[in-house]
Short mmCIF file of C-alpha atoms in Angstrom, two decimals:
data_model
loop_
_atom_site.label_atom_id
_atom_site.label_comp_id
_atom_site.label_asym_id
_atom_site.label_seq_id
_atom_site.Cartn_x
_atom_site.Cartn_y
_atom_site.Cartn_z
CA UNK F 99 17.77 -41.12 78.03
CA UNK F 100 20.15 -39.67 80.93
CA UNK F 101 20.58 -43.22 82.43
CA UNK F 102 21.37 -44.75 79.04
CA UNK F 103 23.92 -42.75 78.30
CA UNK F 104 26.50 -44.24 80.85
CA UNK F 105 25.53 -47.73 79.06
CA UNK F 106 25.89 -46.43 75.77
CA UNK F 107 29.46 -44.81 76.50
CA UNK F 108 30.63 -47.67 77.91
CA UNK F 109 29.62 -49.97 74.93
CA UNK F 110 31.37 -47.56 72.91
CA UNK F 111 34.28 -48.10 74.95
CA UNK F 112 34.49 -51.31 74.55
CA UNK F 113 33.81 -51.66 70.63
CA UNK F 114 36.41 -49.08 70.43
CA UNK F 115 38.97 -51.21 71.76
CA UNK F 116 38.37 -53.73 69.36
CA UNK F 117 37.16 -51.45 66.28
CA UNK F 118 39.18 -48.11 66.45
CA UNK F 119 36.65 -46.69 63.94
CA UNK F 120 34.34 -46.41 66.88
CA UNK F 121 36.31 -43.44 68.30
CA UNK F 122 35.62 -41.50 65.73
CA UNK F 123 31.73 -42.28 66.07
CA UNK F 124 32.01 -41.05 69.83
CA UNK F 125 33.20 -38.05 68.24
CA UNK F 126 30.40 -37.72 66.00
CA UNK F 127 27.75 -37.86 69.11
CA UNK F 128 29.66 -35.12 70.65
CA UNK F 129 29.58 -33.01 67.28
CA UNK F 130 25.89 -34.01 67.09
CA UNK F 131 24.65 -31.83 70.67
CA UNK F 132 24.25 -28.59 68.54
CA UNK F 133 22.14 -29.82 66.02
CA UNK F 134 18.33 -29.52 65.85
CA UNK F 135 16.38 -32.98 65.17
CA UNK F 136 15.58 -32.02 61.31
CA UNK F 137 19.18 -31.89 60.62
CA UNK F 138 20.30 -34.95 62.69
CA UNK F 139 17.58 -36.76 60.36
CA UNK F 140 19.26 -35.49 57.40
CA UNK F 141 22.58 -36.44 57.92
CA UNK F 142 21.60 -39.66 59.48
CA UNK F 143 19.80 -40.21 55.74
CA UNK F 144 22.54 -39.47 54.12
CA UNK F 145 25.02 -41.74 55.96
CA UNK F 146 21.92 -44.71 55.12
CA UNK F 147 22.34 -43.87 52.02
CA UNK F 148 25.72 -44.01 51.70
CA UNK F 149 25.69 -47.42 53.82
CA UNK F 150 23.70 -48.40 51.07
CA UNK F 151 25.81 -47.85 48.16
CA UNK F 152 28.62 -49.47 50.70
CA UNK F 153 26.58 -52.71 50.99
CA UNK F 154 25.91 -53.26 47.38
CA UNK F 155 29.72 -52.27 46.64
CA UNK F 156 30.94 -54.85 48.29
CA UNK F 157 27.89 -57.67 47.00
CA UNK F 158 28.64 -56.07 43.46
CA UNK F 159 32.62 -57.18 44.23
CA UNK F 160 31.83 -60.62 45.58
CA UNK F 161 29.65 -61.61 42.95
CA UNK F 162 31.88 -60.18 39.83
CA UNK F 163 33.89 -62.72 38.03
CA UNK F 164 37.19 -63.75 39.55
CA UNK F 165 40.31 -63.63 37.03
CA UNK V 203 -6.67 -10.63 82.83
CA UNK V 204 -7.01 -11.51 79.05
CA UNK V 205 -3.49 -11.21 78.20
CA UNK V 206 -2.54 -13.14 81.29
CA UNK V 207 -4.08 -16.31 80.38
CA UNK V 208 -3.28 -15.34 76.80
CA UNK V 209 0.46 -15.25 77.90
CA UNK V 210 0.25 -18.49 79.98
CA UNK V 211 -1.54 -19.98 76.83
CA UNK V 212 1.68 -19.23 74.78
CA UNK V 213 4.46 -20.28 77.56
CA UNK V 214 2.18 -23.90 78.21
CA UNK V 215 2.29 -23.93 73.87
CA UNK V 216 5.95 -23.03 73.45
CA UNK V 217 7.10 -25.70 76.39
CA UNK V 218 4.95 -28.48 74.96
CA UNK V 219 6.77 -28.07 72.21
CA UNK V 220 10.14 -27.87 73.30
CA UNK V 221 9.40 -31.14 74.97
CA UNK V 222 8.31 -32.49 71.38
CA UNK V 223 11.61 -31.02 69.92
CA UNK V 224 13.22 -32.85 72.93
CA UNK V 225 12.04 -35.96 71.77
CA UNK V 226 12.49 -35.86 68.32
CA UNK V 227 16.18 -34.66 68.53
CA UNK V 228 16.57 -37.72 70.63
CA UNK V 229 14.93 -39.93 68.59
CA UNK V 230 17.27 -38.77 65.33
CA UNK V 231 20.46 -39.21 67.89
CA UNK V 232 19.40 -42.64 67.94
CA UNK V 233 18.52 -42.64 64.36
CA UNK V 234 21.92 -41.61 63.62
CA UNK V 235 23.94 -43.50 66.05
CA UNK V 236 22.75 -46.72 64.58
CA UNK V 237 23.31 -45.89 61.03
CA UNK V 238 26.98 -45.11 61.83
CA UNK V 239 27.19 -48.30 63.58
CA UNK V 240 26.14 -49.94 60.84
CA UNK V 241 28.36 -48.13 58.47
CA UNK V 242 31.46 -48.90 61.10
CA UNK V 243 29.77 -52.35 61.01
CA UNK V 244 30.05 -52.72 56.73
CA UNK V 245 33.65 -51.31 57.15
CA UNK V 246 34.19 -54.28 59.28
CA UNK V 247 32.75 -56.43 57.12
CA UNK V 248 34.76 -54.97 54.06
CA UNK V 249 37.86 -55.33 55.80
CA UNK V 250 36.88 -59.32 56.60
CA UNK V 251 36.34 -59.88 53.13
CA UNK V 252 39.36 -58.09 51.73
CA UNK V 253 41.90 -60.68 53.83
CA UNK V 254 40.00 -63.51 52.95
CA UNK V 255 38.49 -64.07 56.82
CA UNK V 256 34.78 -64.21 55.45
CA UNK V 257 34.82 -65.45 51.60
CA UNK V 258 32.15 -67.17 49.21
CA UNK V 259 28.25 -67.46 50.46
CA UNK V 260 29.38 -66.70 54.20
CA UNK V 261 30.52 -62.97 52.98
CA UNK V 262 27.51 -63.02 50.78
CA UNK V 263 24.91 -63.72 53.74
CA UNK V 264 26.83 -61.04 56.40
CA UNK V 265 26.76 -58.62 54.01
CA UNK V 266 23.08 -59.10 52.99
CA UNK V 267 22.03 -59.18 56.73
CA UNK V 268 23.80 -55.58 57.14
CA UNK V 269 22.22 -54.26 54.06
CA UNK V 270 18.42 -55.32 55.36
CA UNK V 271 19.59 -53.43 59.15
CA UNK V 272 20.58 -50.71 56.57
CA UNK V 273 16.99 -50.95 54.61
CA UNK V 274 15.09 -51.14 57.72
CA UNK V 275 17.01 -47.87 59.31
CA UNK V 276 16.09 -46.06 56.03
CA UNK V 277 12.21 -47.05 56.73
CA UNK V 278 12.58 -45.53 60.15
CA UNK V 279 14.75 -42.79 59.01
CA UNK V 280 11.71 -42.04 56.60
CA UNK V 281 9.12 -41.90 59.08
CA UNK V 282 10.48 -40.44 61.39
CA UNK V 283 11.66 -37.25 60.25
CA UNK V 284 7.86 -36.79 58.57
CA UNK V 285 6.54 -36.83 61.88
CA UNK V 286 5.86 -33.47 63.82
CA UNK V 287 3.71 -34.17 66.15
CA UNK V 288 4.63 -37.32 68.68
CA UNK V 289 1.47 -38.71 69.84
CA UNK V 290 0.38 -42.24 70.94
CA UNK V 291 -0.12 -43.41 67.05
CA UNK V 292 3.04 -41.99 65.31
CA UNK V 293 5.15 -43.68 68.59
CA UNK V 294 3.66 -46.62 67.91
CA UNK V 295 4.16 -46.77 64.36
CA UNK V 296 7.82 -45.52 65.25
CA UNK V 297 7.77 -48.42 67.82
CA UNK V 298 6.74 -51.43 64.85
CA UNK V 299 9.32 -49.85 62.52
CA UNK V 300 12.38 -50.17 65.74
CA UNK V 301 10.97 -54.08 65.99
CA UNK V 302 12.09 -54.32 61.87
CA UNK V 303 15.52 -52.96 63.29
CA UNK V 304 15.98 -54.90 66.06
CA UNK V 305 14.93 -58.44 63.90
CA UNK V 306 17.18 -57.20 61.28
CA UNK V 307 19.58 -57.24 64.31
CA UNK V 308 18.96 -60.17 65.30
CA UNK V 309 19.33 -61.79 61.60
CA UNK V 310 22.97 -60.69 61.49
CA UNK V 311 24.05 -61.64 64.54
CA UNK V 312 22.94 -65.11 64.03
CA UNK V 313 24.39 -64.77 60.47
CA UNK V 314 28.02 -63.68 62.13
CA UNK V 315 27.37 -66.30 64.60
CA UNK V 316 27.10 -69.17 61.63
CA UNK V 317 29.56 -67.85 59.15
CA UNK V 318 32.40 -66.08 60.78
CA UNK V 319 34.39 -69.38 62.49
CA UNK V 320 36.56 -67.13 63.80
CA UNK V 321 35.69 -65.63 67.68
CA UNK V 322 37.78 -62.76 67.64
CA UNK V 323 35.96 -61.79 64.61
CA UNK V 324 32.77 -62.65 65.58
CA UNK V 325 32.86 -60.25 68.73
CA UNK V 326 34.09 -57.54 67.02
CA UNK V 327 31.17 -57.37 64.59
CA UNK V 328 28.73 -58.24 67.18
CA UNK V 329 30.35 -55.02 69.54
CA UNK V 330 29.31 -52.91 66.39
CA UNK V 331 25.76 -54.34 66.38
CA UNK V 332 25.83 -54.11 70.09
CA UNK V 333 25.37 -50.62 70.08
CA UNK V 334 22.64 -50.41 67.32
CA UNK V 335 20.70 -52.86 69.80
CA UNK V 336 21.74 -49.87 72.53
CA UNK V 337 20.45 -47.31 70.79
CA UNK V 338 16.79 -49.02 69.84
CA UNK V 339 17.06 -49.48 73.79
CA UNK V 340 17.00 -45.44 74.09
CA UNK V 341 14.60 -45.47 71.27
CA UNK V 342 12.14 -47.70 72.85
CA UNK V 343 12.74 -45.76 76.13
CA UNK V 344 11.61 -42.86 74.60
CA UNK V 345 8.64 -43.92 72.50
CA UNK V 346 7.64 -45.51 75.51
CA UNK V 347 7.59 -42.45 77.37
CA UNK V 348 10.29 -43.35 79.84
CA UNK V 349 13.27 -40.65 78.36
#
């Protein structure tokens, strides 16, 4: 996991140049280092969840009737 | 004598499973890491959508791809935060569910790769996907026994 990290930064590095949103996601994993595992889990469910309700949003909008 | 071994029987317990807890809290970093790539990744998507970039069956198929990464994260997500006790069977099972991530994965990247014509476009949702595929890296690392 140690030597992965350096990889996974730098990916993050450069996704955040092209999606700025990714910044805040590198501030997420920092936020993330006092949490215990059964909480991580949690959130990490809700935020599926939510990308859920996200996907289908945006299905729901493309398939709805055009004016 | 007694309570020595009793005492050493305790330490050995409490640091086998603060290895464990290692693990797991690792494996939810991962677990969260991809599903707020993926969220970053439907924002994208969204945004494509909303200026007419990706329009009609192509925005149909990206967005479906995302939403399959999205149901097979929730699989994991399930599983994984039932399990207590990492052993050889539940990192296997772990292991099968990461290969439904990484095909989902896959999937969308060859749906971007199809539907979104333009490259810019293209490498900026495949950057976002990038770093799902990074994190089943760490995952497999770890089920694997090698983090």
């Amino acid at each position: 996991m140690p030597a992965m990290l350096p990889i996974l930064l730098q990916l993050i590095s450069l996704a955040s140049q092209v999606a700025p949103e990714v910044v805040k996601m590198l501030a997420d994993i920092k936020a993330q280092q006092g949490k215990d595992a059964d909480t991580i889990f949690a959130e990490a469910g809700v935020t599926i969840e939510a990308n859920n309700l996200k996907g289908l949003a945006i299905l729901a909008n493309l398939m709805a009737p055009k004016p | 004598m007694r309570k020595t071994v009793s005492t050493l029987l305790i330490l050995i317990l409490v640091s086998a499973a603060a290895c464990t807890d290692d693990q797991r809290k690792k494996i939810a970093k991962a677990d969260q890491d991809m599903a707020n790539a993926l969220s970053i990744a439907l924002d994208i998507d969204a945004g494509l959508i909303r200026d007419g970039t990706l329009k009609g069956d192509a925005a149909v198929a990206v967005t479906t791809t995302l939403l399959d990464i999205n149901r097979a994260l929730g699989i994991f997500n399930t599983h994984a935060k039932a399990i207590t006790t990492l052993d050889t069977a539940t990192k296997s099972d772990l292991l099968l569910l990461a290969d439904g991530i990484v095909k989902a994965v896959a999937d969308a990247n060859q749906a971007g790769a199809i539907h979104i014509n333009n490259q810019e476009t293209r490498a900026k949702l495949a950057s976002v996907l990038a770093i799902i595929s990074a994190a089943i890296t760490t995952l497999r690392a770890i089920l694997q026994g090698g983090a």
